[in-house]
């Protein structure tokens, strides 16, 4: 398959989400974060672009403090940033297979958000890092 044209702005929004949500996790876990972000771009509940999805208010915790979460502040994690960009480019050009069963939400294991058990979402996958959900 021929790669799709990559929009640099969209690639950067996705790369930042990969970096701030999942750097330091296994590759398959970073792909799951990509899957959820992409699933949201395809859902009518969220914006149609990666930037819309990533920066929708309070959807990803790192976006609540953008002054703190600048890639420049994480210069010691340069390799993780390069990997995040590479993965984002691949997603935009070819697309990873969705391994989350269509999940639109996830949370880390150290929190228990109300939406995870209010009856609106079903857990579709659990990992060593996150629990994944999609609406019923």
PDB file of N, CA and C in Angstrom, residues 5 11 32-33 56 65 67 79 107 113 120 124 136:
ATOM      1  N   UNK A   5      -0.176  10.926   2.522  1.00  0.00           N
ATOM      2  CA  UNK A   5       0.579  12.151   2.773  1.00  0.00           C
ATOM      3  C   UNK A   5       0.453  12.509   4.251  1.00  0.00           C
ATOM      4  N   UNK A  11       0.829  15.254  12.729  1.00  0.00           N
ATOM      5  CA  UNK A  11       1.859  14.325  13.196  1.00  0.00           C
ATOM      6  C   UNK A  11       2.405  14.788  14.548  1.00  0.00           C
ATOM      7  N   UNK A  32      -1.251   1.145  21.392  1.00  0.00           N
ATOM      8  CA  UNK A  32      -2.621   1.220  21.923  1.00  0.00           C
ATOM      9  C   UNK A  32      -3.049   2.662  22.167  1.00  0.00           C
ATOM     10  N   UNK A  33      -2.130   3.506  22.637  1.00  0.00           N
ATOM     11  CA  UNK A  33      -2.448   4.925  22.823  1.00  0.00           C
ATOM     12  C   UNK A  33      -2.732   5.555  21.458  1.00  0.00           C
ATOM     13  N   UNK A  56      -8.702  18.500  22.965  1.00  0.00           N
ATOM     14  CA  UNK A  56     -10.047  18.678  23.516  1.00  0.00           C
ATOM     15  C   UNK A  56      -9.902  18.762  25.023  1.00  0.00           C
ATOM     16  N   UNK A  65      -1.622  21.204  31.518  1.00  0.00           N
ATOM     17  CA  UNK A  65      -0.498  22.060  31.907  1.00  0.00           C
ATOM     18  C   UNK A  65       0.493  22.111  30.738  1.00  0.00           C
ATOM     19  N   UNK A  67       2.411  24.508  29.746  1.00  0.00           N
ATOM     20  CA  UNK A  67       3.701  25.152  30.028  1.00  0.00           C
ATOM     21  C   UNK A  67       4.707  24.122  30.526  1.00  0.00           C
ATOM     22  N   UNK A  79      15.471  10.323  22.797  1.00  0.00           N
ATOM     23  CA  UNK A  79      15.198   9.073  22.070  1.00  0.00           C
ATOM     24  C   UNK A  79      13.699   8.764  22.074  1.00  0.00           C
ATOM     25  N   UNK A 107      -7.402   4.659  31.076  1.00  0.00           N
ATOM     26  CA  UNK A 107      -6.836   5.341  32.240  1.00  0.00           C
ATOM     27  C   UNK A 107      -5.700   4.491  32.776  1.00  0.00           C
ATOM     28  N   UNK A 113     -11.348   6.549  37.467  1.00  0.00           N
ATOM     29  CA  UNK A 113     -12.300   7.603  37.112  1.00  0.00           C
ATOM     30  C   UNK A 113     -13.755   7.110  37.143  1.00  0.00           C
ATOM     31  N   UNK A 120     -21.676   3.482  31.406  1.00  0.00           N
ATOM     32  CA  UNK A 120     -21.677   3.968  30.021  1.00  0.00           C
ATOM     33  C   UNK A 120     -20.598   3.317  29.155  1.00  0.00           C
ATOM     34  N   UNK A 124     -12.567  -3.184  27.623  1.00  0.00           N
ATOM     35  CA  UNK A 124     -12.305  -4.090  26.502  1.00  0.00           C
ATOM     36  C   UNK A 124     -10.891  -4.662  26.530  1.00  0.00           C
ATOM     37  N   UNK A 136     -20.822   1.310  25.575  1.00  0.00           N
ATOM     38  CA  UNK A 136     -21.734   0.176  25.346  1.00  0.00           C
ATOM     39  C   UNK A 136     -22.539   0.428  24.091  1.00  0.00           C
TER      40      UNK A 136
END
